[in-house]
Coordinates of C-alpha atoms in Angstrom, one line a residue:
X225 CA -13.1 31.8 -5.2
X226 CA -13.3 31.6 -8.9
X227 CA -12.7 28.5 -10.9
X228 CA -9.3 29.5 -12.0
X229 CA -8.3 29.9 -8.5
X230 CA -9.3 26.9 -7.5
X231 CA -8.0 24.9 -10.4
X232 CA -4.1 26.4 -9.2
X233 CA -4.7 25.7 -5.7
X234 CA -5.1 22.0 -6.2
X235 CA -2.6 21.9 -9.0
X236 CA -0.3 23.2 -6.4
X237 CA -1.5 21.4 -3.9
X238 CA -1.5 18.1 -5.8
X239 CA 1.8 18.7 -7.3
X240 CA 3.4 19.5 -3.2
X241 CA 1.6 16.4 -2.2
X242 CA 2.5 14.0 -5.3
X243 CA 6.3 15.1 -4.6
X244 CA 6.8 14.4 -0.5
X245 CA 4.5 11.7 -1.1
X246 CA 7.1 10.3 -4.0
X247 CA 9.9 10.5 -1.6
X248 CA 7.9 9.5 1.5
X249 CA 7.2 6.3 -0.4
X250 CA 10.5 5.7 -2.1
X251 CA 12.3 6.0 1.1
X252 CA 10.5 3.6 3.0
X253 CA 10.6 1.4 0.0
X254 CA 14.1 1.3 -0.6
X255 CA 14.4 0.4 3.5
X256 CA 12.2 -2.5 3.3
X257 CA 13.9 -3.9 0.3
X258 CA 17.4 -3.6 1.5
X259 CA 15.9 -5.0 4.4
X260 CA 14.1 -8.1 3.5
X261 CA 16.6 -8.9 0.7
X262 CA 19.1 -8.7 3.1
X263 CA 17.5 -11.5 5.0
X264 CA 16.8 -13.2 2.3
X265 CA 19.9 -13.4 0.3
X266 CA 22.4 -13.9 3.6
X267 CA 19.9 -15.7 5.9
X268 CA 18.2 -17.9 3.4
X269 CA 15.0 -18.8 3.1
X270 CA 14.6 -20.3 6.8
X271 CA 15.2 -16.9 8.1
X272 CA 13.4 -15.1 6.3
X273 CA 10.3 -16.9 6.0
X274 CA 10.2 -16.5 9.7
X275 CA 11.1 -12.7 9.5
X276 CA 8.4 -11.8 7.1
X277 CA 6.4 -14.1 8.7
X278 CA 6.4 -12.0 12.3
X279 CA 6.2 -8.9 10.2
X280 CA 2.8 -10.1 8.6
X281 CA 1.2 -11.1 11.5
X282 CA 2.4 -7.7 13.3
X283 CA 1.1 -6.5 10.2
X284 CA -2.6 -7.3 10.6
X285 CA -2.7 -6.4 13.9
X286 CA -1.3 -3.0 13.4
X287 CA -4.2 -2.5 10.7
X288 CA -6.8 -4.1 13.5
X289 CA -5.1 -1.0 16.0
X290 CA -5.8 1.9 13.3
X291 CA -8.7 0.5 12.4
X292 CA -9.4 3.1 9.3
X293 CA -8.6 6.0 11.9
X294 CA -6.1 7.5 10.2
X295 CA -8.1 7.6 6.6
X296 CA -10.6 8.9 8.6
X297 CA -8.9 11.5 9.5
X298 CA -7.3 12.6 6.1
X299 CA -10.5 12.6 4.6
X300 CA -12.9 14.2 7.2
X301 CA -10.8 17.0 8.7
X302 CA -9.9 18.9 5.3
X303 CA -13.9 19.3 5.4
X304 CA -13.8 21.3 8.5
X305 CA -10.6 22.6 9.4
X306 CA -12.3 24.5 11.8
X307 CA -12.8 21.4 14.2
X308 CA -9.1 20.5 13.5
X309 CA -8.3 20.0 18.0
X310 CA -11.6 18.5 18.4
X311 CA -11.7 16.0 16.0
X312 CA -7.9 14.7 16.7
X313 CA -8.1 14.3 20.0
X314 CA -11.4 12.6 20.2
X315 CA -10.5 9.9 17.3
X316 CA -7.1 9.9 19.3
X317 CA -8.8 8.5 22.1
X318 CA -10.8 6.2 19.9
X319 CA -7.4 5.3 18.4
X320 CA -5.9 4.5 21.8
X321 CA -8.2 1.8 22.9
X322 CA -7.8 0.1 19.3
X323 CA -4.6 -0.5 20.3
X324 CA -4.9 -1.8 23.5
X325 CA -7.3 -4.6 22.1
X326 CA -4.7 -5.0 19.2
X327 CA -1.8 -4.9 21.5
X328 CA -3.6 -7.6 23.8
X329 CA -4.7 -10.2 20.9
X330 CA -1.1 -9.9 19.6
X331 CA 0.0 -11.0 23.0
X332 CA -2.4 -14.1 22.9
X333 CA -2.2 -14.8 19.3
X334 CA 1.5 -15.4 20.3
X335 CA 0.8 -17.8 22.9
X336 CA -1.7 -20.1 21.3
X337 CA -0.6 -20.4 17.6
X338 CA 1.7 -23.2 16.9
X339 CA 5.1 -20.9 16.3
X340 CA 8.4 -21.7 16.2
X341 CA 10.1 -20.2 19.5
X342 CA 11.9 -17.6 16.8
X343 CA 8.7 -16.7 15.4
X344 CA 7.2 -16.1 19.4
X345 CA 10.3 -13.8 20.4
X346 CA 9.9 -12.1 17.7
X347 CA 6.1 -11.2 17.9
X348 CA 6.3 -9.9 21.4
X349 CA 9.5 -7.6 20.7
X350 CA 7.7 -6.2 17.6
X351 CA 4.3 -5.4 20.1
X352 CA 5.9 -2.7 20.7
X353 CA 7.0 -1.8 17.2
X354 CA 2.9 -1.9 16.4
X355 CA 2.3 0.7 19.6
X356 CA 4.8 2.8 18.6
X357 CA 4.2 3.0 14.5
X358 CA -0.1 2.8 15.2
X359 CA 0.4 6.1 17.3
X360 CA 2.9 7.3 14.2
X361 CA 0.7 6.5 11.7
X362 CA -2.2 8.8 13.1
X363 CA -0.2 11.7 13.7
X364 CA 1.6 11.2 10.0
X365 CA -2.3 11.1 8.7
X366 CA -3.4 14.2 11.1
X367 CA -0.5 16.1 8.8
X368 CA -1.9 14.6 5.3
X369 CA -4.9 16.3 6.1
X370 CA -3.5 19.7 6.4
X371 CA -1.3 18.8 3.4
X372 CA 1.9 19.1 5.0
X373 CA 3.7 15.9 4.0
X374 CA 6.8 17.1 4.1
X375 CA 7.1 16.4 7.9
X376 CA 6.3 12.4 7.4
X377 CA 8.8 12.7 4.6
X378 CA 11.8 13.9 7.2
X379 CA 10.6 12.0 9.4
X380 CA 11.2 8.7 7.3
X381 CA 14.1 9.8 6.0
X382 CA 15.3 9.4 9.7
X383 CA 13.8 6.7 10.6
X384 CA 14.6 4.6 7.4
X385 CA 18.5 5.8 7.1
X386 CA 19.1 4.2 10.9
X387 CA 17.1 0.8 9.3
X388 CA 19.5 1.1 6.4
X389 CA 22.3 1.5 8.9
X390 CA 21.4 -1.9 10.8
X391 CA 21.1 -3.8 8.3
X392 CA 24.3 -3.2 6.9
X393 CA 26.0 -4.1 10.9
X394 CA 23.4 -6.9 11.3
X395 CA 25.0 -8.6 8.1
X396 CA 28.8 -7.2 8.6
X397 CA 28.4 -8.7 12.4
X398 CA 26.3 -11.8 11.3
X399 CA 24.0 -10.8 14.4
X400 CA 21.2 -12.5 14.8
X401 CA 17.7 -10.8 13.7
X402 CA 15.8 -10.5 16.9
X403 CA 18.6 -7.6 17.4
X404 CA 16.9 -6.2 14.3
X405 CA 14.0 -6.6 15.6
X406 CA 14.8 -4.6 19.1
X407 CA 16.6 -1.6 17.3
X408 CA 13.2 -1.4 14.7
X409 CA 11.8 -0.6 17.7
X410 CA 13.6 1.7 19.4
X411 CA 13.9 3.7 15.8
X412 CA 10.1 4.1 15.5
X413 CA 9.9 5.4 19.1
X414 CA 12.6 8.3 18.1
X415 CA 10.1 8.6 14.5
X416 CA 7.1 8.5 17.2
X417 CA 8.9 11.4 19.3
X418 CA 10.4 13.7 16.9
X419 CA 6.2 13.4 15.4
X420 CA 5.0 14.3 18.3
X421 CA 6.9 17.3 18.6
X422 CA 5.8 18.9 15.3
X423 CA 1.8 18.0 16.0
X424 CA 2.4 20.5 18.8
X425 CA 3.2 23.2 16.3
X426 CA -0.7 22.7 15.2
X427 CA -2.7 21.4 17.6
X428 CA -3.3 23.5 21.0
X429 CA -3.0 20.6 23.3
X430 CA -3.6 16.7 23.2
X431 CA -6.1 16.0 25.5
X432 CA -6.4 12.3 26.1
X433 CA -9.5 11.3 28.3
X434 CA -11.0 7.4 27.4
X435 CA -14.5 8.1 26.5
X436 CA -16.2 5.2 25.3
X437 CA -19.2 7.5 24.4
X438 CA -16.7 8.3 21.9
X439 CA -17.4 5.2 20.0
X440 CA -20.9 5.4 19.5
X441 CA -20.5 9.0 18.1
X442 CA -18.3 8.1 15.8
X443 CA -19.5 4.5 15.5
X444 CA -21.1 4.6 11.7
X445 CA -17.9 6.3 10.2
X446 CA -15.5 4.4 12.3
X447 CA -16.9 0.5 11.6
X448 CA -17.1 1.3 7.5
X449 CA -13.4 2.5 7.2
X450 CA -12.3 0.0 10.4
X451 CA -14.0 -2.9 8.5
X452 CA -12.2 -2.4 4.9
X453 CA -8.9 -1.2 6.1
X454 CA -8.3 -4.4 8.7
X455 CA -10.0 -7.1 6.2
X456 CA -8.0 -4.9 3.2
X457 CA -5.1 -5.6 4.7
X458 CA -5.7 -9.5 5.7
X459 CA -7.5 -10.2 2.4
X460 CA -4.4 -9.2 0.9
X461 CA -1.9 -10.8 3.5
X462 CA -4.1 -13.7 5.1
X463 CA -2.0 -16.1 2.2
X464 CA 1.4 -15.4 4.3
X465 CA 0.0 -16.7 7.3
X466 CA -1.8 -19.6 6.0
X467 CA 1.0 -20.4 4.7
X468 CA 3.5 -20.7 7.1
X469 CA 0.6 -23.0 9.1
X470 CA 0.1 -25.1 6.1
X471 CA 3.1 -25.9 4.7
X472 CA 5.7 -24.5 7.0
X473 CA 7.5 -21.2 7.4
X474 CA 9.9 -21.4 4.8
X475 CA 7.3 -21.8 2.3
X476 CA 6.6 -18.1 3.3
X477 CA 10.3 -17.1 2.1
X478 CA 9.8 -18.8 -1.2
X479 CA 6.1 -16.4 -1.9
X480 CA 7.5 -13.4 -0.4
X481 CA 11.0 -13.6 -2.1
X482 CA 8.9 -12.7 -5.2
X483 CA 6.0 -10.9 -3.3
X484 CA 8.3 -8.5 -2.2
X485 CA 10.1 -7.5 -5.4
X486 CA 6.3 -6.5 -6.7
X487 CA 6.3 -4.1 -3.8
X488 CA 8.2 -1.9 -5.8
X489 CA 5.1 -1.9 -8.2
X490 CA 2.9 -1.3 -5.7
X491 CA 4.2 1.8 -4.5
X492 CA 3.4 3.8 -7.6
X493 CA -0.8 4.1 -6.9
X494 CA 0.4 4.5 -3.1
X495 CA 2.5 7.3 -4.0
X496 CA -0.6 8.8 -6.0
X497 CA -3.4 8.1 -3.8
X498 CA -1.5 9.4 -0.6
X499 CA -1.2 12.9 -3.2
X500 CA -4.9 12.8 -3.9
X501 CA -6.5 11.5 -1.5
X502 CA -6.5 14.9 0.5
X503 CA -7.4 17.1 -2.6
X504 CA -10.4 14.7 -4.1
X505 CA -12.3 14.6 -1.1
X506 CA -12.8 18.5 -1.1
X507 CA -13.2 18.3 -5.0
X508 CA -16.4 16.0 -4.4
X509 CA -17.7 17.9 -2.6
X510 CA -16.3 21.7 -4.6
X511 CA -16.1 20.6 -7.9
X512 CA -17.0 17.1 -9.7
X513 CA -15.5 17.9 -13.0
X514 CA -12.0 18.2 -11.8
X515 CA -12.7 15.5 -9.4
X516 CA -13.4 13.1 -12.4
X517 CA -10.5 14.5 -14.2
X518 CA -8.2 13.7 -11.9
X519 CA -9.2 10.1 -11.4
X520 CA -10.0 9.5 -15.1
X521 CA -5.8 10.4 -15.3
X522 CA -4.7 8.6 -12.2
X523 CA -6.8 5.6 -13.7
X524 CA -4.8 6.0 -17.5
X525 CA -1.3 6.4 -16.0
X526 CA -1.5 3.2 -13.9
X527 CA -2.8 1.1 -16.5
X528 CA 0.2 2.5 -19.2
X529 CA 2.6 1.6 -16.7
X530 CA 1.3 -1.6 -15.5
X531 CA 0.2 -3.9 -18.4
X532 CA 3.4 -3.1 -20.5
X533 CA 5.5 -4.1 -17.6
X534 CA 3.8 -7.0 -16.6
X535 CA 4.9 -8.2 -20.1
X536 CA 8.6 -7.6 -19.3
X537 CA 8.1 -9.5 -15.7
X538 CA 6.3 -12.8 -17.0
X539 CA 8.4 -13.1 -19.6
X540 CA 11.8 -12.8 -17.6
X541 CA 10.6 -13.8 -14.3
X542 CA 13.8 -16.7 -14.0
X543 CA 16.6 -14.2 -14.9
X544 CA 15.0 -11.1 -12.2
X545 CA 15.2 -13.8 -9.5
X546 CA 18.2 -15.5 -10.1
X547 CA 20.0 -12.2 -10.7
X548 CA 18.5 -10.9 -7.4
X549 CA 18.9 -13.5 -5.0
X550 CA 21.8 -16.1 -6.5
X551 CA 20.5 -19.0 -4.8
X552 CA 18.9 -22.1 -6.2
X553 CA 16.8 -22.2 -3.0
X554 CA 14.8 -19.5 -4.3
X555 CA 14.0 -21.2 -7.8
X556 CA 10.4 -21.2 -7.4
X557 CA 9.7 -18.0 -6.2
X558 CA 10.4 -17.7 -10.3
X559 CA 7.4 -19.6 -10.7
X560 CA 5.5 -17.0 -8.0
X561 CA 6.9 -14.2 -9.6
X562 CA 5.3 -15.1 -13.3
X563 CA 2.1 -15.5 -12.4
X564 CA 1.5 -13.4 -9.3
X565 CA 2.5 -10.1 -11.5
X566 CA -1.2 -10.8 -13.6
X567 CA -2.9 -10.1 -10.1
X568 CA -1.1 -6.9 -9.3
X569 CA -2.2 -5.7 -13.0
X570 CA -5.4 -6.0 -11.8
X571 CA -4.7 -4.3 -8.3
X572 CA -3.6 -1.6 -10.2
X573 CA -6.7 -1.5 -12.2
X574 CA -8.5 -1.7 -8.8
X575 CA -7.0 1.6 -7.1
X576 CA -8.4 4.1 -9.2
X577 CA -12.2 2.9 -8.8
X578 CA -11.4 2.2 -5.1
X579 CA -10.2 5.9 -4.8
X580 CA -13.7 7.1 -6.6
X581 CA -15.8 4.9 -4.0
X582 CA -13.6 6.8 -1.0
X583 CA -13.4 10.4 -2.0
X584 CA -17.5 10.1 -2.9
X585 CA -18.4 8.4 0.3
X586 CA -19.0 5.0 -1.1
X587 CA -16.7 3.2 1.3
X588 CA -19.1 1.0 2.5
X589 CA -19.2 -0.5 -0.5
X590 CA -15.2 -1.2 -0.2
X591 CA -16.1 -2.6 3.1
X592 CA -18.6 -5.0 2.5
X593 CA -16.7 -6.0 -0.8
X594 CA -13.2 -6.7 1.1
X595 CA -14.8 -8.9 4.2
X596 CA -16.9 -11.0 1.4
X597 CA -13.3 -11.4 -0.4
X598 CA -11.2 -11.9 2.6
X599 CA -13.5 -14.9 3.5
X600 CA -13.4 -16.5 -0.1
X601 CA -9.8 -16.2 0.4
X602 CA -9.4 -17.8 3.4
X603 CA -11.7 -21.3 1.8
X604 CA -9.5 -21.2 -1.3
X605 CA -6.3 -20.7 0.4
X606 CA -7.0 -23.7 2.8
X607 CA -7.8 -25.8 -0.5
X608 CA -5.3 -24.5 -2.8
X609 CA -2.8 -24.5 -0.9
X610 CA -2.8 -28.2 0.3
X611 CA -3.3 -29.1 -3.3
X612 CA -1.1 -26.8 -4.9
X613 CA 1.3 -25.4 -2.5
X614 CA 2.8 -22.1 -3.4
X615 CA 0.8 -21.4 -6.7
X616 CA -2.3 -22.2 -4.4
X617 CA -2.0 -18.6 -3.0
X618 CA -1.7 -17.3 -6.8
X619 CA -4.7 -19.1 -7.9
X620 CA -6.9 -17.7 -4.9
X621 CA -5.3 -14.7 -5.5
X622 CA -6.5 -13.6 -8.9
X623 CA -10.1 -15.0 -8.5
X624 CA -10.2 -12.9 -5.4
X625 CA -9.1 -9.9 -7.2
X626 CA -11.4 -10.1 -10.4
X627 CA -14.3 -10.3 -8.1
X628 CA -13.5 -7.5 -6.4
X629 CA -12.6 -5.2 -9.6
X630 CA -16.1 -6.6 -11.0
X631 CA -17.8 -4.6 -7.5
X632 CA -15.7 -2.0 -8.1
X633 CA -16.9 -1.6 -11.7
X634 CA -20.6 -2.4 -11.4
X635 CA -21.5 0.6 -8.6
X636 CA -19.1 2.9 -10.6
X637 CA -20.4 2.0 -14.1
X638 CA -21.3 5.0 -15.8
X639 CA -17.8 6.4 -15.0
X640 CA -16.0 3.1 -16.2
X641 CA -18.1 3.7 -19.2
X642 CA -16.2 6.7 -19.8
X643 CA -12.6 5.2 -19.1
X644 CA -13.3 1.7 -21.1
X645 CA -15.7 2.5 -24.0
X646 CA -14.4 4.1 -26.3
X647 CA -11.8 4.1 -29.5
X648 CA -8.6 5.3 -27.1
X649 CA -9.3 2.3 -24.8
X650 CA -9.5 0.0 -27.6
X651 CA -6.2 1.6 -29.2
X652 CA -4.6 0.5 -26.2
X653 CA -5.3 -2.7 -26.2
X654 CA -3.8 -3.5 -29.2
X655 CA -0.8 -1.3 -28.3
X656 CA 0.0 -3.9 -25.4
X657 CA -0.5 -6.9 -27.3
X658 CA 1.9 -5.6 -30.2
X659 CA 4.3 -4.3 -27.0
X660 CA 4.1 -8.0 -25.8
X661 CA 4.7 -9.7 -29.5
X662 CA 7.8 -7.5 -30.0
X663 CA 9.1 -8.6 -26.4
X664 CA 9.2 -12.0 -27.3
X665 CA 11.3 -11.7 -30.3
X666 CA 13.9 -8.9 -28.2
X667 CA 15.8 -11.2 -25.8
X668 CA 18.5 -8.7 -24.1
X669 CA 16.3 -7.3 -20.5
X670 CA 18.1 -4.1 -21.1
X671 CA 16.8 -3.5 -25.0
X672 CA 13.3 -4.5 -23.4
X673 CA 13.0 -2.3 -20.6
X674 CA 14.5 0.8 -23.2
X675 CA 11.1 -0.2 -25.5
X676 CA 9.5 -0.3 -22.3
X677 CA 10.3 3.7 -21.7
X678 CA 9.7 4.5 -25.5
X679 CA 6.4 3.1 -25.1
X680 CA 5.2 5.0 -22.0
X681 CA 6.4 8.0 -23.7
X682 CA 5.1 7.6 -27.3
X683 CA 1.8 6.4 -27.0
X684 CA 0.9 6.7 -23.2
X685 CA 1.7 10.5 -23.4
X686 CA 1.0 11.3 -27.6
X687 CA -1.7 9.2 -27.7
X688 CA -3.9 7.6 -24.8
X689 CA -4.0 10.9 -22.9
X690 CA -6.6 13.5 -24.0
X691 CA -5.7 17.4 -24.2
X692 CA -7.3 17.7 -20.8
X693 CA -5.7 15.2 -19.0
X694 CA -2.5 16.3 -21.0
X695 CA -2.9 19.6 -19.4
X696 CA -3.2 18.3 -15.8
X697 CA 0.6 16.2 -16.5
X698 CA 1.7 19.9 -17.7
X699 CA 0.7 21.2 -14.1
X700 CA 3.3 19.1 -12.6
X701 CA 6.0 21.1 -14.5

């Protein structure tokens, strides 16, 4: 194939994948806001500490049942398509006994934390939420690989417009949430179902025979992406939990009341990664160049977006949660908000360099970086909260974060060498502190988020990107 060819196969490949992945993303999203704010707004904080609460801690244990499976997967099979029947069912049967330990610790985790009795029904109706949406998640990844994520994307358009639906009759009917609860589960086993049907299309059978021979062949792959994605997930959730055990559940609604309106940030590298990840890991291997072109622009794009709007977040933190929730209950999560929008700026400066370590396989270094972290952040949390309270989790949180973008950079320096040092970089810079001083004197939200767009356009498009990377934008077209 010549390098033409293969530079409009993964434009259209990426440009396929970036679009179901957009509305794969935005649909579950949209869900789990209506969802939680919802709770939040009619239930108050009580309530919903508890909820998200349960949903954290079902949470980590789902991550503990995949266990980096499903990454696995997307990156290893589009290597060897060949091996495509092979390869799922034997990391299938790896996956299955992942989540009977999971399912089994869940059960017991249940039974000797102190919970509130709310919290305990909760956790063993949503056991079988994490069966059902571990099982879901491997066969949405075993269709990332083959770059079909169009299925996932119907799929969660299903799945999400029945949550959608419940919600609104849980709040008409003022119904208590462990009904919630039940009919979340009963919607991921129709997702699960309706999945499993379309894998058939592509696999020639599912053969399902426990092997624990299994795990040794596949033990030095498995442990490096188990290890970061399980201590990924509690690094970055571990807070929620100490919380509630700390200082009591409702100081969980107060975090996650402005935790979750981040969310909507976060979903902007997921939405790119999930469209990459596939390609990049054959471009490592096929071609470097475009490989480093298309993390050199995944890496611009998230900073344009980020700092600028991090700006427009500190600086009207109080309005965006009064105007969201209308309840003086949730006053400090103003306070959460603020500050806790400076460590996402750094998560988003994180996900390019932790895509680079992935697609190049480097993600032992991710591994070993995330469970150093994830045991810093359980000491500081312990200390910071007690002392601080709320803002406890904020401080842990950005010292965590900075160490772990300091990794990141040091084993990918000659490529952040590229990205940070040089004259566009520095333009930049100033760009977002002028952005920033011209915020301050523009007080209507709705004059600064139309700057906000003129920016992004102006000189994240005209100026910061080169003609290459220009180019590449073009493709999407």
């Amino acid at each position: 194939m010549s390098k033409p060819d293969l530079d409009i196969n993964n434009e259209k490949s990426i440009k396929k994948n970036s679009f179901f992945s957009f509305l794969t993303t935005s649909l579950r999203v949209i869900a789990n806001i209506f969802l939680f704010w919802t709770i939040a707004r009619f239930y108050g904080p009580e309530i919903f500490g508890q909820f998200t609460y349960a949903f954290t801690v079902i949470t980590i244990f789902l991550y503990l049942a995949d266990f980096g499976l499903d990454i696995l997967l997307t990156t290893d099979l589009p290597k060897d398509l060949s091996r495509l029947n092979i390869v799922f069912n034997e990391l299938l049967t790896i996956k299955i006994i992942f989540i009977c330990i999971s399912s089994l610790l869940l059960f017991v985790y249940a039974l000797l934390v102190k919970i509130s009795n709310d919290v305990f029904h909760l956790l063993v109706i949503l056991n079988f939420y994490l069966i059902a949406t571990s099982f879901l998640n491997y066969l949405f990844a075993f269709f990332r690989a083959q770059e079909r994520l169009e299925i996932e994307t119907k799929i969660t358009f299903i799945y999400n417009l029945f949550v959608i639906i419940t919600v609104s009759l849980l709040y008409f009917f003022k119904l208590d949430v462990v009904y919630l609860a039940v009919c979340l589960v009963l919607f991921r086993l129709l997702a699960l179902y309706i999945a499993l049907l379309k894998s058939l299309k592509y696999i020639d059978k599912i053969r399902i025979k426990i092997n624990f021979a299994l795990l040794k062949k596949y033990k030095d792959k498995v442990s490096v992406f188990g290890t970061h994605y399980i201590f990924n997930y509690l690094y970055y959730n571990i807070d929620t939990v100490l919380l509630a055990y700390l200082i009591g559940e409702k100081s969980v609604g107060i975090f996650q009341a402005a935790f979750k309106l981040l969310v909507i940030l976060l979903i902007i590298p997921e939405i790119i990664i999930n469209a990459l990840l596939p390609a990049l890991s054959r471009l490592n291997n096929e071609n470097k160049l475009i490989w480093e072109s298309y993390s050199s622009l995944f890496n611009k794009l998230l900073m344009i977006i980020i700092f600028p709007a991090a700006i427009l977040i500190f600086t009207n933190a109080h309005n965006i949660i009064d105007t969201v929730y209308a309840d003086s209950q949730y006053s400090y999560s103003a306070e959460v908000l603020k500050y806790y929008v400076l460590i996402i700026t750094i998560r988003f400066m994180i996900e390019p360099l932790g895509l680079l370590l992935t697609t190049s396989n480097k993600q032992h270094i991710r591994a070993y970086t995330v469970l150093f972290v994830t045991i810093i952040s359980i000491a500081m949390n312990i200390v910071l909260i007690q002392k601080y309270g709320v803002l406890g989790v904020v401080l842990t949180g950005f010292v965590t974060n900075s160490i772990i973008l300091i990794t990141y950079i040091f084993f990918s320096y000659e490529i952040c060498q590229k990205w940070y040092v040089n004259t566009k970089f520095v333009y930049f810079i100033f760009s977002v502190i002028l952005f920033g001083i011209t915020v301050l004197f523009i007080k209507l939200l709705i004059v600064q988020f139309l700057l906000y767009l003129i920016y992004l356009v102006t000189f994240g498009y005209f100026i910061f990107l080169n003609k290459d990377e220009k180019e590449l934008i073009k493709a999407y077209k």
